[in-house]
Amino acid sequence: MPVRLSVRRSDESTAEDLEWQSVPLGLLREARPWRTFRWYKGQQHYSGTYWSATVGDHVIYESRLELGRLLFADFAPEVRHIVAQPFLLKADIDGKVRKHIPDYLLLTDAGPLVVDVKPRHRLEKPEVAFTFSWTREAVTSRGWRYEVWSEPDPAVLENIRFLAGYRRDWLFAPDMVGALMAEDLDGMLLGNAFRLLPDCPRPLVKSAVLHLLWSGHVTTALDRPLSAGHVLRRAA
């Protein structure tokens, strides 16, 4: 299955119909979104930009579900970079040129991961299944991973969405964060962690603890709403 790729460079120029197998990852890392979008009254989808702590810049999304995948990617410590709408794939299949723009390219510790986001109820539509099938074949032929992502556990999503409010590390005093990291947090209840550093204002300590949860210095179960009774664990 011959596959070609087109990409929009950081200067907004385009490189088109490149051989998929030989496109350097560095070019894709710096790619601009292939497709642009506009907001207009009455539109059926929810588009926007999300400031990613992983990227240190804004990343676009075209639906609330895509925003959810962005939040999960930004929260995951193994994700090192995120590219939205990273390229246009073209494949010659049965005498026709098929085209597809994946939603995200995630550069992870385990290698590149190409992600398509789609509601679960649409996955069985023939045209969707066909597109994702040949896209998966193209991506994995290069030794990369491919993922189709649908609705996550709602409790996990809401917890990550909440913790994302504490993702901007420059808002937290380094001395306070360092003091909390020096504490033995493993096995401590979240509510007790909020009461550490009694000489510091309680709201600032609470925010710094939640920042440690976001940044992965400590972990806890996210499959139920966060509460003072959650047990903290040191990250492995």
PDB file of C-alpha atoms in Angstrom:
ATOM      1  CA  MET A   1       0.000   0.000   0.000  1.00  0.00           C
ATOM      2  CA  PRO A   2       1.910   3.108  -1.181  1.00  0.00           C
ATOM      3  CA  VAL A   3       1.558   5.884   1.397  1.00  0.00           C
ATOM      4  CA  ARG A   4       2.538   9.530   1.055  1.00  0.00           C
ATOM      5  CA  LEU A   5       2.531  12.348   3.557  1.00  0.00           C
ATOM      6  CA  SER A   6       2.045  16.099   3.432  1.00  0.00           C
ATOM      7  CA  VAL A   7       3.035  18.377   6.292  1.00  0.00           C
ATOM      8  CA  ARG A   8       2.770  22.069   7.112  1.00  0.00           C
ATOM      9  CA  ARG A   9       6.088  23.423   8.339  1.00  0.00           C
ATOM     10  CA  SER A  10       6.508  25.864  11.207  1.00  0.00           C
ATOM     11  CA  ASP A  11       6.840  28.732   8.704  1.00  0.00           C
ATOM     12  CA  GLU A  12       3.428  27.734   7.219  1.00  0.00           C
ATOM     13  CA  SER A  13       4.957  26.448   3.980  1.00  0.00           C
ATOM     14  CA  THR A  14       3.976  22.912   2.966  1.00  0.00           C
ATOM     15  CA  ALA A  15       5.924  19.841   1.941  1.00  0.00           C
ATOM     16  CA  GLU A  16       3.634  17.538  -0.025  1.00  0.00           C
ATOM     17  CA  ASP A  17       3.571  13.926  -1.148  1.00  0.00           C
ATOM     18  CA  LEU A  18       6.663  12.872   0.783  1.00  0.00           C
ATOM     19  CA  GLU A  19       7.431   9.178   1.080  1.00  0.00           C
ATOM     20  CA  TRP A  20       5.896   8.133   4.400  1.00  0.00           C
ATOM     21  CA  GLN A  21       8.665   5.790   5.475  1.00  0.00           C
ATOM     22  CA  SER A  22      11.422   8.369   5.019  1.00  0.00           C
ATOM     23  CA  VAL A  23       9.860  11.514   6.528  1.00  0.00           C
ATOM     24  CA  PRO A  24      12.106  12.591   9.449  1.00  0.00           C
ATOM     25  CA  LEU A  25      10.463  12.715  12.844  1.00  0.00           C
ATOM     26  CA  GLY A  26      12.019  16.124  13.460  1.00  0.00           C
ATOM     27  CA  LEU A  27       9.945  17.598  10.635  1.00  0.00           C
ATOM     28  CA  LEU A  28       6.755  16.201  12.156  1.00  0.00           C
ATOM     29  CA  ARG A  29       7.669  17.369  15.645  1.00  0.00           C
ATOM     30  CA  GLU A  30       7.679  20.980  14.437  1.00  0.00           C
ATOM     31  CA  ALA A  31       4.606  20.637  12.185  1.00  0.00           C
ATOM     32  CA  ARG A  32       1.776  23.118  12.293  1.00  0.00           C
ATOM     33  CA  PRO A  33      -1.822  21.824  12.195  1.00  0.00           C
ATOM     34  CA  TRP A  34      -2.642  20.737   8.664  1.00  0.00           C
ATOM     35  CA  ARG A  35      -6.226  21.952   8.854  1.00  0.00           C
ATOM     36  CA  THR A  36      -7.339  25.293  10.207  1.00  0.00           C
ATOM     37  CA  PHE A  37     -10.756  25.941  11.719  1.00  0.00           C
ATOM     38  CA  ARG A  38     -13.029  28.843  12.436  1.00  0.00           C
ATOM     39  CA  TRP A  39     -15.615  29.518  15.105  1.00  0.00           C
ATOM     40  CA  TYR A  40     -19.080  30.454  13.895  1.00  0.00           C
ATOM     41  CA  LYS A  41     -22.535  30.806  15.342  1.00  0.00           C
ATOM     42  CA  GLY A  42     -24.489  27.558  15.369  1.00  0.00           C
ATOM     43  CA  GLN A  43     -21.568  25.204  14.735  1.00  0.00           C
ATOM     44  CA  GLN A  44     -22.167  21.644  15.896  1.00  0.00           C
ATOM     45  CA  HIS A  45     -18.721  20.933  17.314  1.00  0.00           C
ATOM     46  CA  TYR A  46     -16.671  22.559  20.055  1.00  0.00           C
ATOM     47  CA  SER A  47     -13.296  23.858  18.863  1.00  0.00           C
ATOM     48  CA  GLY A  48     -10.633  25.680  20.803  1.00  0.00           C
ATOM     49  CA  THR A  49      -7.068  25.834  22.074  1.00  0.00           C
ATOM     50  CA  TYR A  50      -5.587  24.315  25.214  1.00  0.00           C
ATOM     51  CA  TRP A  51      -2.379  25.506  26.853  1.00  0.00           C
ATOM     52  CA  SER A  52      -0.278  22.385  27.263  1.00  0.00           C
ATOM     53  CA  ALA A  53       2.309  22.136  30.026  1.00  0.00           C
ATOM     54  CA  THR A  54       4.045  19.412  28.000  1.00  0.00           C
ATOM     55  CA  VAL A  55       4.455  21.620  24.944  1.00  0.00           C
ATOM     56  CA  GLY A  56       4.662  24.986  26.688  1.00  0.00           C
ATOM     57  CA  ASP A  57       2.275  26.385  24.097  1.00  0.00           C
ATOM     58  CA  HIS A  58      -1.306  26.166  22.862  1.00  0.00           C
ATOM     59  CA  VAL A  59      -2.568  23.031  21.103  1.00  0.00           C
ATOM     60  CA  ILE A  60      -5.785  22.988  19.097  1.00  0.00           C
ATOM     61  CA  TYR A  61      -8.744  20.632  19.410  1.00  0.00           C
ATOM     62  CA  GLU A  62     -11.966  20.318  17.418  1.00  0.00           C
ATOM     63  CA  SER A  63     -14.288  18.647  19.920  1.00  0.00           C
ATOM     64  CA  ARG A  64     -14.749  18.148  23.634  1.00  0.00           C
ATOM     65  CA  LEU A  65     -13.615  14.559  23.139  1.00  0.00           C
ATOM     66  CA  GLU A  66     -10.382  15.741  21.521  1.00  0.00           C
ATOM     67  CA  LEU A  67      -9.888  18.094  24.451  1.00  0.00           C
ATOM     68  CA  GLY A  68     -10.253  15.091  26.750  1.00  0.00           C
ATOM     69  CA  ARG A  69      -7.490  13.234  24.894  1.00  0.00           C
ATOM     70  CA  LEU A  70      -5.322  16.348  25.108  1.00  0.00           C
ATOM     71  CA  LEU A  71      -5.791  16.458  28.883  1.00  0.00           C
ATOM     72  CA  PHE A  72      -4.800  12.801  29.211  1.00  0.00           C
ATOM     73  CA  ALA A  73      -1.718  13.368  27.029  1.00  0.00           C
ATOM     74  CA  ASP A  74      -0.671  16.464  28.956  1.00  0.00           C
ATOM     75  CA  PHE A  75      -1.055  14.582  32.247  1.00  0.00           C
ATOM     76  CA  ALA A  76       0.912  11.498  31.151  1.00  0.00           C
ATOM     77  CA  PRO A  77       4.579  11.721  32.226  1.00  0.00           C
ATOM     78  CA  GLU A  78       5.686   9.504  29.327  1.00  0.00           C
ATOM     79  CA  VAL A  79       4.405  12.008  26.733  1.00  0.00           C
ATOM     80  CA  ARG A  80       7.177  14.438  25.767  1.00  0.00           C
ATOM     81  CA  HIS A  81       5.543  16.388  22.955  1.00  0.00           C
ATOM     82  CA  ILE A  82       2.117  16.804  21.324  1.00  0.00           C
ATOM     83  CA  VAL A  83       1.361  17.762  17.716  1.00  0.00           C
ATOM     84  CA  ALA A  84      -2.240  18.427  16.619  1.00  0.00           C
ATOM     85  CA  GLN A  85      -3.321  17.420  13.097  1.00  0.00           C
ATOM     86  CA  PRO A  86       0.318  16.586  12.372  1.00  0.00           C
ATOM     87  CA  PHE A  87       0.053  15.556   8.723  1.00  0.00           C
ATOM     88  CA  LEU A  88      -2.131  14.493   5.826  1.00  0.00           C
ATOM     89  CA  LEU A  89      -1.786  10.838   4.871  1.00  0.00           C
ATOM     90  CA  LYS A  90      -2.557   9.660   1.332  1.00  0.00           C
ATOM     91  CA  ALA A  91      -2.794   6.002   0.392  1.00  0.00           C
ATOM     92  CA  ASP A  92      -3.460   4.348  -2.960  1.00  0.00           C
ATOM     93  CA  ILE A  93      -6.081   1.675  -2.263  1.00  0.00           C
ATOM     94  CA  ASP A  94      -8.003  -0.202  -4.951  1.00  0.00           C
ATOM     95  CA  GLY A  95      -7.218   2.421  -7.536  1.00  0.00           C
ATOM     96  CA  LYS A  96      -8.384   5.340  -5.400  1.00  0.00           C
ATOM     97  CA  VAL A  97      -6.457   7.928  -3.401  1.00  0.00           C
ATOM     98  CA  ARG A  98      -7.595   7.829   0.223  1.00  0.00           C
ATOM     99  CA  LYS A  99      -6.822  10.758   2.535  1.00  0.00           C
ATOM    100  CA  HIS A 100      -6.826  11.148   6.295  1.00  0.00           C
ATOM    101  CA  ILE A 101      -5.570  13.677   8.875  1.00  0.00           C
ATOM    102  CA  PRO A 102      -4.938  12.022  12.267  1.00  0.00           C
ATOM    103  CA  ASP A 103      -5.894  14.070  15.300  1.00  0.00           C
ATOM    104  CA  TYR A 104      -2.638  13.903  17.258  1.00  0.00           C
ATOM    105  CA  LEU A 105       0.942  12.751  17.140  1.00  0.00           C
ATOM    106  CA  LEU A 106       2.321  12.065  20.622  1.00  0.00           C
ATOM    107  CA  LEU A 107       6.059  11.670  21.077  1.00  0.00           C
ATOM    108  CA  THR A 108       6.454   9.334  24.030  1.00  0.00           C
ATOM    109  CA  ASP A 109       9.173   7.458  25.877  1.00  0.00           C
ATOM    110  CA  ALA A 110       7.973   4.330  24.032  1.00  0.00           C
ATOM    111  CA  GLY A 111       8.162   5.997  20.608  1.00  0.00           C
ATOM    112  CA  PRO A 112       5.720   7.922  18.387  1.00  0.00           C
ATOM    113  CA  LEU A 113       1.992   7.338  18.903  1.00  0.00           C
ATOM    114  CA  VAL A 114      -0.543   8.472  16.286  1.00  0.00           C
ATOM    115  CA  VAL A 115      -4.006   9.083  17.739  1.00  0.00           C
ATOM    116  CA  ASP A 116      -7.456   9.355  16.204  1.00  0.00           C
ATOM    117  CA  VAL A 117     -10.322  10.482  18.429  1.00  0.00           C
ATOM    118  CA  LYS A 118     -13.846   9.313  17.669  1.00  0.00           C
ATOM    119  CA  PRO A 119     -17.027   8.771  19.723  1.00  0.00           C
ATOM    120  CA  ARG A 120     -17.596   5.101  20.412  1.00  0.00           C
ATOM    121  CA  HIS A 121     -20.975   5.026  18.662  1.00  0.00           C
ATOM    122  CA  ARG A 122     -19.351   6.034  15.368  1.00  0.00           C
ATOM    123  CA  LEU A 123     -16.587   3.443  15.298  1.00  0.00           C
ATOM    124  CA  GLU A 124     -18.669   0.802  13.529  1.00  0.00           C
ATOM    125  CA  LYS A 125     -19.612   3.046  10.619  1.00  0.00           C
ATOM    126  CA  PRO A 126     -18.064   1.416   7.524  1.00  0.00           C
ATOM    127  CA  GLU A 127     -16.309   4.552   6.294  1.00  0.00           C
ATOM    128  CA  VAL A 128     -14.824   5.224   9.730  1.00  0.00           C
ATOM    129  CA  ALA A 129     -13.698   1.627  10.232  1.00  0.00           C
ATOM    130  CA  PHE A 130     -12.162   1.568   6.747  1.00  0.00           C
ATOM    131  CA  THR A 131     -10.226   4.810   7.269  1.00  0.00           C
ATOM    132  CA  PHE A 132      -8.889   3.763  10.652  1.00  0.00           C
ATOM    133  CA  SER A 133      -7.943   0.342   9.284  1.00  0.00           C
ATOM    134  CA  TRP A 134      -5.676   1.602   6.517  1.00  0.00           C
ATOM    135  CA  THR A 135      -4.320   4.359   8.753  1.00  0.00           C
ATOM    136  CA  ARG A 136      -3.355   1.773  11.364  1.00  0.00           C
ATOM    137  CA  GLU A 137      -1.646  -0.317   8.700  1.00  0.00           C
ATOM    138  CA  ALA A 138       0.315   2.695   7.457  1.00  0.00           C
ATOM    139  CA  VAL A 139       1.370   3.838  10.936  1.00  0.00           C
ATOM    140  CA  THR A 140       2.411   0.423  12.222  1.00  0.00           C
ATOM    141  CA  SER A 141       4.337  -0.296   9.015  1.00  0.00           C
ATOM    142  CA  ARG A 142       6.813   2.306  10.236  1.00  0.00           C
ATOM    143  CA  GLY A 143       7.083   0.685  13.655  1.00  0.00           C
ATOM    144  CA  TRP A 144       4.982   3.378  15.302  1.00  0.00           C
ATOM    145  CA  ARG A 145       1.925   2.823  17.471  1.00  0.00           C
ATOM    146  CA  TYR A 146      -1.627   3.767  16.540  1.00  0.00           C
ATOM    147  CA  GLU A 147      -4.585   4.415  18.842  1.00  0.00           C
ATOM    148  CA  VAL A 148      -8.284   5.080  18.351  1.00  0.00           C
ATOM    149  CA  TRP A 149      -9.490   6.886  21.474  1.00  0.00           C
ATOM    150  CA  SER A 150     -13.116   7.130  22.564  1.00  0.00           C
ATOM    151  CA  GLU A 151     -14.947   8.200  25.713  1.00  0.00           C
ATOM    152  CA  PRO A 152     -12.811   7.600  28.853  1.00  0.00           C
ATOM    153  CA  ASP A 153     -13.904   6.787  32.391  1.00  0.00           C
ATOM    154  CA  PRO A 154     -15.790   9.978  33.358  1.00  0.00           C
ATOM    155  CA  ALA A 155     -14.395  10.066  36.900  1.00  0.00           C
ATOM    156  CA  VAL A 156     -10.809   9.856  35.651  1.00  0.00           C
ATOM    157  CA  LEU A 157     -11.453  12.567  33.075  1.00  0.00           C
ATOM    158  CA  GLU A 158     -12.959  14.935  35.634  1.00  0.00           C
ATOM    159  CA  ASN A 159     -10.084  14.380  38.057  1.00  0.00           C
ATOM    160  CA  ILE A 160      -7.502  15.092  35.360  1.00  0.00           C
ATOM    161  CA  ARG A 161      -9.480  18.130  34.216  1.00  0.00           C
ATOM    162  CA  PHE A 162      -9.473  19.392  37.817  1.00  0.00           C
ATOM    163  CA  LEU A 163      -5.740  18.776  38.306  1.00  0.00           C
ATOM    164  CA  ALA A 164      -4.986  20.546  35.034  1.00  0.00           C
ATOM    165  CA  GLY A 165      -5.831  23.754  36.842  1.00  0.00           C
ATOM    166  CA  TYR A 166      -2.541  23.284  38.701  1.00  0.00           C
ATOM    167  CA  ARG A 167      -0.349  22.513  35.676  1.00  0.00           C
ATOM    168  CA  ARG A 168       1.527  25.844  35.337  1.00  0.00           C
ATOM    169  CA  ASP A 169       4.657  25.263  37.385  1.00  0.00           C
ATOM    170  CA  TRP A 170       5.769  28.913  37.488  1.00  0.00           C
ATOM    171  CA  LEU A 171       2.768  29.734  39.699  1.00  0.00           C
ATOM    172  CA  PHE A 172       4.157  27.705  42.608  1.00  0.00           C
ATOM    173  CA  ALA A 173       6.953  28.843  44.905  1.00  0.00           C
ATOM    174  CA  PRO A 174       9.951  26.536  44.370  1.00  0.00           C
ATOM    175  CA  ASP A 175      10.811  26.562  48.083  1.00  0.00           C
ATOM    176  CA  MET A 176       7.322  25.382  49.015  1.00  0.00           C
ATOM    177  CA  VAL A 177       7.267  22.687  46.345  1.00  0.00           C
ATOM    178  CA  GLY A 178      10.718  21.531  47.418  1.00  0.00           C
ATOM    179  CA  ALA A 179       9.673  21.391  51.066  1.00  0.00           C
ATOM    180  CA  LEU A 180       6.644  19.259  50.214  1.00  0.00           C
ATOM    181  CA  MET A 181       8.722  16.920  48.067  1.00  0.00           C
ATOM    182  CA  ALA A 182      11.084  16.465  51.031  1.00  0.00           C
ATOM    183  CA  GLU A 183       8.189  15.195  53.169  1.00  0.00           C
ATOM    184  CA  ASP A 184       7.382  11.486  53.394  1.00  0.00           C
ATOM    185  CA  LEU A 185       4.192  11.656  51.330  1.00  0.00           C
ATOM    186  CA  ASP A 186       3.975   7.953  50.522  1.00  0.00           C
ATOM    187  CA  GLY A 187       0.862   6.551  52.215  1.00  0.00           C
ATOM    188  CA  MET A 188      -0.278   9.954  53.472  1.00  0.00           C
ATOM    189  CA  LEU A 189      -3.910  10.998  53.112  1.00  0.00           C
ATOM    190  CA  LEU A 190      -4.450  13.875  50.717  1.00  0.00           C
ATOM    191  CA  GLY A 191      -6.225  15.886  53.428  1.00  0.00           C
ATOM    192  CA  ASN A 192      -3.231  15.482  55.759  1.00  0.00           C
ATOM    193  CA  ALA A 193      -0.851  16.597  53.021  1.00  0.00           C
ATOM    194  CA  PHE A 194      -2.839  19.818  52.756  1.00  0.00           C
ATOM    195  CA  ARG A 195      -1.994  20.512  56.431  1.00  0.00           C
ATOM    196  CA  LEU A 196       1.764  20.209  56.007  1.00  0.00           C
ATOM    197  CA  LEU A 197       3.965  23.321  56.268  1.00  0.00           C
ATOM    198  CA  PRO A 198       1.847  25.027  58.992  1.00  0.00           C
ATOM    199  CA  ASP A 199       3.830  28.247  58.650  1.00  0.00           C
ATOM    200  CA  CYS A 200       2.626  28.677  55.056  1.00  0.00           C
ATOM    201  CA  PRO A 201      -0.870  29.767  53.999  1.00  0.00           C
ATOM    202  CA  ARG A 202      -3.117  26.686  53.754  1.00  0.00           C
ATOM    203  CA  PRO A 203      -4.544  27.522  50.280  1.00  0.00           C
ATOM    204  CA  LEU A 204      -1.022  27.793  48.843  1.00  0.00           C
ATOM    205  CA  VAL A 205       0.032  24.483  50.383  1.00  0.00           C
ATOM    206  CA  LYS A 206      -3.093  22.780  49.052  1.00  0.00           C
ATOM    207  CA  SER A 207      -2.446  24.139  45.567  1.00  0.00           C
ATOM    208  CA  ALA A 208       1.186  23.007  45.677  1.00  0.00           C
ATOM    209  CA  VAL A 209       0.163  19.473  46.710  1.00  0.00           C
ATOM    210  CA  LEU A 210      -2.270  19.332  43.796  1.00  0.00           C
ATOM    211  CA  HIS A 211       0.520  20.545  41.523  1.00  0.00           C
ATOM    212  CA  LEU A 212       2.629  17.608  42.697  1.00  0.00           C
ATOM    213  CA  LEU A 213      -0.234  15.305  41.739  1.00  0.00           C
ATOM    214  CA  TRP A 214      -0.493  16.888  38.297  1.00  0.00           C
ATOM    215  CA  SER A 215       3.231  16.749  37.670  1.00  0.00           C
ATOM    216  CA  GLY A 216       3.485  13.109  38.703  1.00  0.00           C
ATOM    217  CA  HIS A 217       5.722  13.484  41.757  1.00  0.00           C
ATOM    218  CA  VAL A 218       2.986  11.684  43.681  1.00  0.00           C
ATOM    219  CA  THR A 219       0.041   9.637  42.475  1.00  0.00           C
ATOM    220  CA  THR A 220      -3.329   8.514  43.758  1.00  0.00           C
ATOM    221  CA  ALA A 221      -6.368   6.605  42.516  1.00  0.00           C
ATOM    222  CA  LEU A 222      -8.300   8.686  39.996  1.00  0.00           C
ATOM    223  CA  ASP A 223     -11.264   6.385  39.363  1.00  0.00           C
ATOM    224  CA  ARG A 224     -13.404   8.202  41.943  1.00  0.00           C
ATOM    225  CA  PRO A 225     -13.764  11.910  42.789  1.00  0.00           C
ATOM    226  CA  LEU A 226     -10.743  13.268  44.634  1.00  0.00           C
ATOM    227  CA  SER A 227     -11.277  13.677  48.371  1.00  0.00           C
ATOM    228  CA  ALA A 228      -9.307  14.227  51.550  1.00  0.00           C
ATOM    229  CA  GLY A 229      -9.345  10.447  52.066  1.00  0.00           C
ATOM    230  CA  HIS A 230      -7.324   9.660  48.946  1.00  0.00           C
ATOM    231  CA  VAL A 231      -3.997   7.953  49.702  1.00  0.00           C
ATOM    232  CA  LEU A 232      -0.880   9.428  48.098  1.00  0.00           C
ATOM    233  CA  ARG A 233       1.894   7.286  46.658  1.00  0.00           C
ATOM    234  CA  ARG A 234       5.359   8.221  45.565  1.00  0.00           C
ATOM    235  CA  ALA A 235       5.756   7.874  41.815  1.00  0.00           C
ATOM    236  CA  ALA A 236       7.659   4.757  40.815  1.00  0.00           C
TER     237      ALA A 236
END
